[in-house]
Amino acid sequence: MDLGLVDVEWADADGGLRRSVLEEVARVAFESASPVRRFASYRGQRHFPGWYWTATTASLVGFESWLERDRLMLLDRDQRVVGLASQPFRVTWHGATRRISHTPDYFVRLEDGSGLVVDVRPADRVGPDDTVKFSATEAMCQAMGCWSYALVHEPEPVHMANVRWLSGYRHLRNRVDDVVGRLGEAFREPRRLVDGAKAAGDPLAVLPTLFHLLWCGDLTTELTVPLSDGSVIGRAEAGRG
């Protein structure tokens, strides 16, 4: 790939397409870009497109498969992430015999101001053509200097199941201030989830806030084992789960 001949195309806030060369797009806020192409939906399709409301942006972000949705949840929970968008741009470059184009799945803005470009693909479905596109996109990100690249596959199943559960409590409506304070005291020292919930009040009333704090990372637990009443919960100072 000749990086000087890479074209980048994206949709602005009004939905109009814009195009520029690679070296001129470092300052574009791709985390706020509209999808550069539509999410296809048709009878009999094998993947499942949809929209996921992210707590990070308080807006809907698209996905084209359950695997992409799961990755969205993981990105949404990542405290380093301050912005993200799906299908943020299309890159086109000269291949050996033809023009090649690729649309990454996500653009992520990190808290340090850098960008992260993410492609999501099952590990057993990365073919030779995909490898060319992913490698070229990684080289493009390296050339930008302020971007990094990640090709991600299936997440660890138990961890992902726990994050899916916690995502149901991601909205700020679950953060009840006085309950936050009581839970902070209840889990000053690590203890079982059920014991801390009872110490903070009526478990039915405090559990939504407890799960919200686990989502945010204010409370932590080991998420590589199934979340249960017996999960040991601690405050964030003890390390995130």
PDB file of C-alpha atoms in Angstrom:
ATOM      1  CA  MET A   1       0.000   0.000   0.000  1.00  0.00           C
ATOM      2  CA  ASP A   2       1.285   3.442  -0.967  1.00  0.00           C
ATOM      3  CA  LEU A   3      -0.019   5.468   1.969  1.00  0.00           C
ATOM      4  CA  GLY A   4       0.203   8.635  -0.092  1.00  0.00           C
ATOM      5  CA  LEU A   5      -2.498   7.234  -2.383  1.00  0.00           C
ATOM      6  CA  VAL A   6      -4.971   6.156   0.291  1.00  0.00           C
ATOM      7  CA  ASP A   7      -8.380   7.839   0.041  1.00  0.00           C
ATOM      8  CA  VAL A   8     -10.664   8.132   3.078  1.00  0.00           C
ATOM      9  CA  GLU A   9     -14.408   8.684   2.672  1.00  0.00           C
ATOM     10  CA  TRP A  10     -16.839   9.412   5.499  1.00  0.00           C
ATOM     11  CA  ALA A  11     -20.296  10.840   6.186  1.00  0.00           C
ATOM     12  CA  ASP A  12     -20.586  14.220   7.881  1.00  0.00           C
ATOM     13  CA  ALA A  13     -23.254  15.189  10.417  1.00  0.00           C
ATOM     14  CA  ASP A  14     -25.728  15.946   7.609  1.00  0.00           C
ATOM     15  CA  GLY A  15     -25.151  12.599   5.932  1.00  0.00           C
ATOM     16  CA  GLY A  16     -23.179  14.033   3.036  1.00  0.00           C
ATOM     17  CA  LEU A  17     -20.102  12.125   1.904  1.00  0.00           C
ATOM     18  CA  ARG A  18     -16.694  13.723   2.264  1.00  0.00           C
ATOM     19  CA  ARG A  19     -13.365  12.486   0.939  1.00  0.00           C
ATOM     20  CA  SER A  20      -9.743  13.282   1.652  1.00  0.00           C
ATOM     21  CA  VAL A  21      -6.283  11.758   1.545  1.00  0.00           C
ATOM     22  CA  LEU A  22      -4.974   9.899   4.575  1.00  0.00           C
ATOM     23  CA  GLU A  23      -2.587  12.520   5.922  1.00  0.00           C
ATOM     24  CA  GLU A  24      -5.371  15.119   6.162  1.00  0.00           C
ATOM     25  CA  VAL A  25      -7.907  13.195   8.279  1.00  0.00           C
ATOM     26  CA  ALA A  26      -6.080  12.884  11.606  1.00  0.00           C
ATOM     27  CA  ARG A  27      -8.157  15.702  13.104  1.00  0.00           C
ATOM     28  CA  VAL A  28     -11.539  14.421  11.887  1.00  0.00           C
ATOM     29  CA  ALA A  29     -13.832  13.462  14.770  1.00  0.00           C
ATOM     30  CA  PHE A  30     -14.726  10.055  13.369  1.00  0.00           C
ATOM     31  CA  GLU A  31     -16.234   9.092  16.729  1.00  0.00           C
ATOM     32  CA  SER A  32     -19.084  11.470  15.807  1.00  0.00           C
ATOM     33  CA  ALA A  33     -19.399  10.390  12.169  1.00  0.00           C
ATOM     34  CA  SER A  34     -22.534   8.811  10.750  1.00  0.00           C
ATOM     35  CA  PRO A  35     -22.150   5.319   9.254  1.00  0.00           C
ATOM     36  CA  VAL A  36     -20.574   5.616   5.814  1.00  0.00           C
ATOM     37  CA  ARG A  37     -22.888   2.893   4.529  1.00  0.00           C
ATOM     38  CA  ARG A  38     -26.268   1.538   5.505  1.00  0.00           C
ATOM     39  CA  PHE A  39     -26.815  -1.578   7.588  1.00  0.00           C
ATOM     40  CA  ALA A  40     -28.436  -4.078   5.251  1.00  0.00           C
ATOM     41  CA  SER A  41     -31.585  -5.855   6.403  1.00  0.00           C
ATOM     42  CA  TYR A  42     -33.340  -8.429   4.246  1.00  0.00           C
ATOM     43  CA  ARG A  43     -35.329 -11.649   4.491  1.00  0.00           C
ATOM     44  CA  GLY A  44     -33.168 -14.690   5.079  1.00  0.00           C
ATOM     45  CA  GLN A  45     -29.970 -12.852   5.988  1.00  0.00           C
ATOM     46  CA  ARG A  46     -27.629 -14.842   8.245  1.00  0.00           C
ATOM     47  CA  HIS A  47     -26.363 -12.017  10.408  1.00  0.00           C
ATOM     48  CA  PHE A  48     -28.330  -9.750  12.743  1.00  0.00           C
ATOM     49  CA  PRO A  49     -27.945  -5.989  12.326  1.00  0.00           C
ATOM     50  CA  GLY A  50     -29.284  -3.552  14.868  1.00  0.00           C
ATOM     51  CA  TRP A  51     -28.635  -0.566  17.100  1.00  0.00           C
ATOM     52  CA  TYR A  52     -27.174  -0.504  20.594  1.00  0.00           C
ATOM     53  CA  TRP A  53     -27.580   2.435  22.975  1.00  0.00           C
ATOM     54  CA  THR A  54     -24.177   3.214  24.468  1.00  0.00           C
ATOM     55  CA  ALA A  55     -23.736   4.803  27.866  1.00  0.00           C
ATOM     56  CA  THR A  56     -20.465   6.296  26.611  1.00  0.00           C
ATOM     57  CA  THR A  57     -22.103   8.492  23.970  1.00  0.00           C
ATOM     58  CA  ALA A  58     -25.756   8.398  25.148  1.00  0.00           C
ATOM     59  CA  SER A  59     -26.650   7.551  21.563  1.00  0.00           C
ATOM     60  CA  LEU A  60     -27.379   4.607  19.283  1.00  0.00           C
ATOM     61  CA  VAL A  61     -24.444   2.889  17.578  1.00  0.00           C
ATOM     62  CA  GLY A  62     -25.019   0.320  14.853  1.00  0.00           C
ATOM     63  CA  PHE A  63     -23.816  -3.251  14.577  1.00  0.00           C
ATOM     64  CA  GLU A  64     -24.063  -5.897  11.852  1.00  0.00           C
ATOM     65  CA  SER A  65     -23.842  -9.101  13.888  1.00  0.00           C
ATOM     66  CA  TRP A  66     -24.170 -10.382  17.447  1.00  0.00           C
ATOM     67  CA  LEU A  67     -20.382 -10.519  17.584  1.00  0.00           C
ATOM     68  CA  GLU A  68     -20.163  -6.814  16.709  1.00  0.00           C
ATOM     69  CA  ARG A  69     -22.846  -6.037  19.301  1.00  0.00           C
ATOM     70  CA  ASP A  70     -20.858  -7.881  21.966  1.00  0.00           C
ATOM     71  CA  ARG A  71     -17.744  -5.913  21.042  1.00  0.00           C
ATOM     72  CA  LEU A  72     -19.777  -2.703  21.319  1.00  0.00           C
ATOM     73  CA  MET A  73     -20.740  -3.661  24.867  1.00  0.00           C
ATOM     74  CA  LEU A  74     -17.116  -4.297  25.786  1.00  0.00           C
ATOM     75  CA  LEU A  75     -16.049  -0.969  24.291  1.00  0.00           C
ATOM     76  CA  ASP A  76     -18.929   0.807  26.015  1.00  0.00           C
ATOM     77  CA  ARG A  77     -17.781  -0.543  29.384  1.00  0.00           C
ATOM     78  CA  ASP A  78     -14.103   0.281  28.774  1.00  0.00           C
ATOM     79  CA  GLN A  79     -13.308   3.328  30.928  1.00  0.00           C
ATOM     80  CA  ARG A  80     -10.648   4.480  28.453  1.00  0.00           C
ATOM     81  CA  VAL A  81     -13.288   4.968  25.738  1.00  0.00           C
ATOM     82  CA  VAL A  82     -14.854   8.422  25.423  1.00  0.00           C
ATOM     83  CA  GLY A  83     -16.422   8.127  21.965  1.00  0.00           C
ATOM     84  CA  LEU A  84     -17.201   5.507  19.344  1.00  0.00           C
ATOM     85  CA  ALA A  85     -18.920   5.116  16.002  1.00  0.00           C
ATOM     86  CA  SER A  86     -19.686   2.223  13.679  1.00  0.00           C
ATOM     87  CA  GLN A  87     -18.763   2.028   9.976  1.00  0.00           C
ATOM     88  CA  PRO A  88     -16.939   5.355  10.475  1.00  0.00           C
ATOM     89  CA  PHE A  89     -15.145   5.609   7.116  1.00  0.00           C
ATOM     90  CA  ARG A  90     -14.147   3.756   3.974  1.00  0.00           C
ATOM     91  CA  VAL A  91     -10.503   3.539   2.937  1.00  0.00           C
ATOM     92  CA  THR A  92      -9.523   2.850  -0.678  1.00  0.00           C
ATOM     93  CA  TRP A  93      -6.096   2.142  -2.098  1.00  0.00           C
ATOM     94  CA  HIS A  94      -4.361   0.626  -5.122  1.00  0.00           C
ATOM     95  CA  GLY A  95      -3.832  -3.133  -4.898  1.00  0.00           C
ATOM     96  CA  ALA A  96      -1.644  -5.185  -7.188  1.00  0.00           C
ATOM     97  CA  THR A  97      -4.275  -5.370  -9.942  1.00  0.00           C
ATOM     98  CA  ARG A  98      -7.245  -3.279  -8.760  1.00  0.00           C
ATOM     99  CA  ARG A  99      -8.520  -0.717  -6.311  1.00  0.00           C
ATOM    100  CA  ILE A 100      -9.275  -2.195  -2.869  1.00  0.00           C
ATOM    101  CA  SER A 101     -11.629  -0.717  -0.295  1.00  0.00           C
ATOM    102  CA  HIS A 102     -12.378  -1.536   3.313  1.00  0.00           C
ATOM    103  CA  THR A 103     -14.803  -0.158   5.892  1.00  0.00           C
ATOM    104  CA  PRO A 104     -13.663  -0.858   9.476  1.00  0.00           C
ATOM    105  CA  ASP A 105     -16.332  -1.811  11.981  1.00  0.00           C
ATOM    106  CA  TYR A 106     -15.616   0.815  14.642  1.00  0.00           C
ATOM    107  CA  PHE A 107     -13.675   3.961  15.350  1.00  0.00           C
ATOM    108  CA  VAL A 108     -12.983   4.557  19.051  1.00  0.00           C
ATOM    109  CA  ARG A 109     -11.760   7.778  20.657  1.00  0.00           C
ATOM    110  CA  LEU A 110      -9.708   7.112  23.767  1.00  0.00           C
ATOM    111  CA  GLU A 111      -9.380   9.390  26.771  1.00  0.00           C
ATOM    112  CA  ASP A 112      -5.825  10.364  25.812  1.00  0.00           C
ATOM    113  CA  GLY A 113      -7.115  11.749  22.502  1.00  0.00           C
ATOM    114  CA  SER A 114      -5.785   8.938  20.334  1.00  0.00           C
ATOM    115  CA  GLY A 115      -7.916   6.852  18.002  1.00  0.00           C
ATOM    116  CA  LEU A 116      -8.469   3.105  17.836  1.00  0.00           C
ATOM    117  CA  VAL A 117      -9.748   1.425  14.662  1.00  0.00           C
ATOM    118  CA  VAL A 118     -11.452  -1.923  15.298  1.00  0.00           C
ATOM    119  CA  ASP A 119     -12.393  -4.780  12.988  1.00  0.00           C
ATOM    120  CA  VAL A 120     -14.545  -7.624  14.332  1.00  0.00           C
ATOM    121  CA  ARG A 121     -14.426 -11.033  12.668  1.00  0.00           C
ATOM    122  CA  PRO A 122     -14.815 -14.645  13.855  1.00  0.00           C
ATOM    123  CA  ALA A 123     -11.376 -16.231  14.054  1.00  0.00           C
ATOM    124  CA  ASP A 124     -12.318 -18.979  11.567  1.00  0.00           C
ATOM    125  CA  ARG A 125     -13.651 -16.492   9.003  1.00  0.00           C
ATOM    126  CA  VAL A 126     -10.542 -14.465   8.241  1.00  0.00           C
ATOM    127  CA  GLY A 127      -9.689 -15.344   4.653  1.00  0.00           C
ATOM    128  CA  PRO A 128      -6.767 -14.267   2.447  1.00  0.00           C
ATOM    129  CA  ASP A 129      -8.585 -11.198   1.107  1.00  0.00           C
ATOM    130  CA  ASP A 130      -9.543 -10.196   4.645  1.00  0.00           C
ATOM    131  CA  THR A 131      -5.943 -10.554   5.786  1.00  0.00           C
ATOM    132  CA  VAL A 132      -4.820  -8.155   3.050  1.00  0.00           C
ATOM    133  CA  LYS A 133      -7.415  -5.571   4.066  1.00  0.00           C
ATOM    134  CA  PHE A 134      -6.795  -5.885   7.788  1.00  0.00           C
ATOM    135  CA  SER A 135      -3.013  -5.693   7.361  1.00  0.00           C
ATOM    136  CA  ALA A 136      -3.328  -2.632   5.144  1.00  0.00           C
ATOM    137  CA  THR A 137      -5.653  -0.950   7.640  1.00  0.00           C
ATOM    138  CA  GLU A 138      -3.199  -1.659  10.448  1.00  0.00           C
ATOM    139  CA  ALA A 139      -0.370  -0.133   8.370  1.00  0.00           C
ATOM    140  CA  MET A 140      -2.554   2.907   7.725  1.00  0.00           C
ATOM    141  CA  CYS A 141      -3.160   3.367  11.464  1.00  0.00           C
ATOM    142  CA  GLN A 142       0.538   3.063  12.211  1.00  0.00           C
ATOM    143  CA  ALA A 143       1.268   5.702   9.579  1.00  0.00           C
ATOM    144  CA  MET A 144      -1.215   8.067  11.224  1.00  0.00           C
ATOM    145  CA  GLY A 145       0.887   8.015  14.396  1.00  0.00           C
ATOM    146  CA  CYS A 146      -2.094   8.900  16.612  1.00  0.00           C
ATOM    147  CA  TRP A 147      -4.194   5.813  15.783  1.00  0.00           C
ATOM    148  CA  SER A 148      -3.869   2.158  16.719  1.00  0.00           C
ATOM    149  CA  TYR A 149      -5.591  -0.888  15.246  1.00  0.00           C
ATOM    150  CA  ALA A 150      -7.175  -4.045  16.648  1.00  0.00           C
ATOM    151  CA  LEU A 151      -8.579  -7.099  14.882  1.00  0.00           C
ATOM    152  CA  VAL A 152     -10.754  -8.835  17.475  1.00  0.00           C
ATOM    153  CA  HIS A 153     -12.496 -12.204  17.477  1.00  0.00           C
ATOM    154  CA  GLU A 154     -14.905 -13.973  19.827  1.00  0.00           C
ATOM    155  CA  PRO A 155     -14.709 -12.774  23.458  1.00  0.00           C
ATOM    156  CA  GLU A 156     -14.288 -15.159  26.382  1.00  0.00           C
ATOM    157  CA  PRO A 157     -17.819 -16.620  26.843  1.00  0.00           C
ATOM    158  CA  VAL A 158     -18.292 -16.295  30.613  1.00  0.00           C
ATOM    159  CA  HIS A 159     -16.848 -12.786  30.767  1.00  0.00           C
ATOM    160  CA  MET A 160     -19.076 -11.754  27.872  1.00  0.00           C
ATOM    161  CA  ALA A 161     -22.176 -13.262  29.487  1.00  0.00           C
ATOM    162  CA  ASN A 162     -21.489 -11.237  32.645  1.00  0.00           C
ATOM    163  CA  VAL A 163     -20.962  -8.018  30.655  1.00  0.00           C
ATOM    164  CA  ARG A 164     -24.229  -8.607  28.764  1.00  0.00           C
ATOM    165  CA  TRP A 165     -26.033  -8.870  32.114  1.00  0.00           C
ATOM    166  CA  LEU A 166     -24.399  -5.746  33.518  1.00  0.00           C
ATOM    167  CA  SER A 167     -25.140  -3.806  30.318  1.00  0.00           C
ATOM    168  CA  GLY A 168     -28.806  -3.953  31.278  1.00  0.00           C
ATOM    169  CA  TYR A 169     -27.934  -1.543  34.112  1.00  0.00           C
ATOM    170  CA  ARG A 170     -25.660   0.829  32.184  1.00  0.00           C
ATOM    171  CA  HIS A 171     -28.112   3.747  32.110  1.00  0.00           C
ATOM    172  CA  LEU A 172     -27.597   6.512  34.689  1.00  0.00           C
ATOM    173  CA  ARG A 173     -31.162   6.052  35.937  1.00  0.00           C
ATOM    174  CA  ASN A 174     -29.810   3.093  37.897  1.00  0.00           C
ATOM    175  CA  ARG A 175     -27.300   5.288  39.755  1.00  0.00           C
ATOM    176  CA  VAL A 176     -29.205   6.332  42.884  1.00  0.00           C
ATOM    177  CA  ASP A 177     -26.890   8.623  44.856  1.00  0.00           C
ATOM    178  CA  ASP A 178     -27.786   7.599  48.393  1.00  0.00           C
ATOM    179  CA  VAL A 179     -27.621   3.918  47.420  1.00  0.00           C
ATOM    180  CA  VAL A 180     -24.187   4.528  45.866  1.00  0.00           C
ATOM    181  CA  GLY A 181     -22.960   5.815  49.217  1.00  0.00           C
ATOM    182  CA  ARG A 182     -24.406   2.889  51.167  1.00  0.00           C
ATOM    183  CA  LEU A 183     -22.933   0.353  48.750  1.00  0.00           C
ATOM    184  CA  GLY A 184     -19.562   2.067  48.981  1.00  0.00           C
ATOM    185  CA  GLU A 185     -19.618   1.564  52.731  1.00  0.00           C
ATOM    186  CA  ALA A 186     -20.985  -1.974  52.483  1.00  0.00           C
ATOM    187  CA  PHE A 187     -18.157  -3.035  50.190  1.00  0.00           C
ATOM    188  CA  ARG A 188     -15.384  -1.066  51.878  1.00  0.00           C
ATOM    189  CA  GLU A 189     -13.878  -4.507  52.427  1.00  0.00           C
ATOM    190  CA  PRO A 190     -14.524  -7.230  49.817  1.00  0.00           C
ATOM    191  CA  ARG A 191     -17.507  -9.414  50.636  1.00  0.00           C
ATOM    192  CA  ARG A 192     -20.161 -11.541  48.964  1.00  0.00           C
ATOM    193  CA  LEU A 193     -22.587  -9.726  46.692  1.00  0.00           C
ATOM    194  CA  VAL A 194     -25.661 -10.841  48.619  1.00  0.00           C
ATOM    195  CA  ASP A 195     -24.201  -9.823  51.993  1.00  0.00           C
ATOM    196  CA  GLY A 196     -23.217  -6.364  50.796  1.00  0.00           C
ATOM    197  CA  ALA A 197     -26.595  -5.811  49.130  1.00  0.00           C
ATOM    198  CA  LYS A 198     -28.410  -6.693  52.367  1.00  0.00           C
ATOM    199  CA  ALA A 199     -26.116  -4.415  54.372  1.00  0.00           C
ATOM    200  CA  ALA A 200     -26.967  -1.515  52.041  1.00  0.00           C
ATOM    201  CA  GLY A 201     -30.742  -1.955  52.312  1.00  0.00           C
ATOM    202  CA  ASP A 202     -33.497  -3.917  50.616  1.00  0.00           C
ATOM    203  CA  PRO A 203     -31.634  -6.026  48.021  1.00  0.00           C
ATOM    204  CA  LEU A 204     -34.418  -5.552  45.457  1.00  0.00           C
ATOM    205  CA  ALA A 205     -33.978  -1.795  45.767  1.00  0.00           C
ATOM    206  CA  VAL A 206     -30.183  -1.667  45.799  1.00  0.00           C
ATOM    207  CA  LEU A 207     -29.266  -4.349  43.252  1.00  0.00           C
ATOM    208  CA  PRO A 208     -29.864  -2.163  40.150  1.00  0.00           C
ATOM    209  CA  THR A 209     -27.411   0.395  41.511  1.00  0.00           C
ATOM    210  CA  LEU A 210     -24.971  -2.346  42.540  1.00  0.00           C
ATOM    211  CA  PHE A 211     -24.986  -3.770  38.994  1.00  0.00           C
ATOM    212  CA  HIS A 212     -24.609  -0.272  37.572  1.00  0.00           C
ATOM    213  CA  LEU A 213     -21.519   0.285  39.734  1.00  0.00           C
ATOM    214  CA  LEU A 214     -20.101  -3.045  38.531  1.00  0.00           C
ATOM    215  CA  TRP A 215     -20.730  -1.921  34.955  1.00  0.00           C
ATOM    216  CA  CYS A 216     -18.949   1.384  35.570  1.00  0.00           C
ATOM    217  CA  GLY A 217     -16.069  -0.221  37.459  1.00  0.00           C
ATOM    218  CA  ASP A 218     -16.746   1.643  40.708  1.00  0.00           C
ATOM    219  CA  LEU A 219     -17.288  -1.784  42.231  1.00  0.00           C
ATOM    220  CA  THR A 220     -15.297  -4.760  40.975  1.00  0.00           C
ATOM    221  CA  THR A 221     -15.482  -8.534  40.874  1.00  0.00           C
ATOM    222  CA  GLU A 222     -13.995 -11.433  38.928  1.00  0.00           C
ATOM    223  CA  LEU A 223     -15.965 -11.559  35.667  1.00  0.00           C
ATOM    224  CA  THR A 224     -14.313 -14.683  34.246  1.00  0.00           C
ATOM    225  CA  VAL A 225     -16.593 -16.765  36.486  1.00  0.00           C
ATOM    226  CA  PRO A 226     -20.409 -16.546  36.484  1.00  0.00           C
ATOM    227  CA  LEU A 227     -21.771 -13.597  38.445  1.00  0.00           C
ATOM    228  CA  SER A 228     -23.877 -14.783  41.382  1.00  0.00           C
ATOM    229  CA  ASP A 229     -24.991 -13.981  44.925  1.00  0.00           C
ATOM    230  CA  GLY A 230     -21.712 -15.459  46.099  1.00  0.00           C
ATOM    231  CA  SER A 231     -19.472 -13.294  43.891  1.00  0.00           C
ATOM    232  CA  VAL A 232     -16.948 -11.378  45.974  1.00  0.00           C
ATOM    233  CA  ILE A 233     -17.377  -7.624  45.382  1.00  0.00           C
ATOM    234  CA  GLY A 234     -14.884  -4.923  46.269  1.00  0.00           C
ATOM    235  CA  ARG A 235     -14.445  -1.202  45.715  1.00  0.00           C
ATOM    236  CA  ALA A 236     -12.488   0.009  42.715  1.00  0.00           C
ATOM    237  CA  GLU A 237      -9.390   0.744  44.765  1.00  0.00           C
ATOM    238  CA  ALA A 238      -8.924  -3.022  45.051  1.00  0.00           C
ATOM    239  CA  GLY A 239      -8.601  -3.366  41.254  1.00  0.00           C
ATOM    240  CA  ARG A 240     -11.158  -3.600  38.488  1.00  0.00           C
ATOM    241  CA  GLY A 241     -12.821  -6.873  37.448  1.00  0.00           C
TER     242      GLY A 241
END
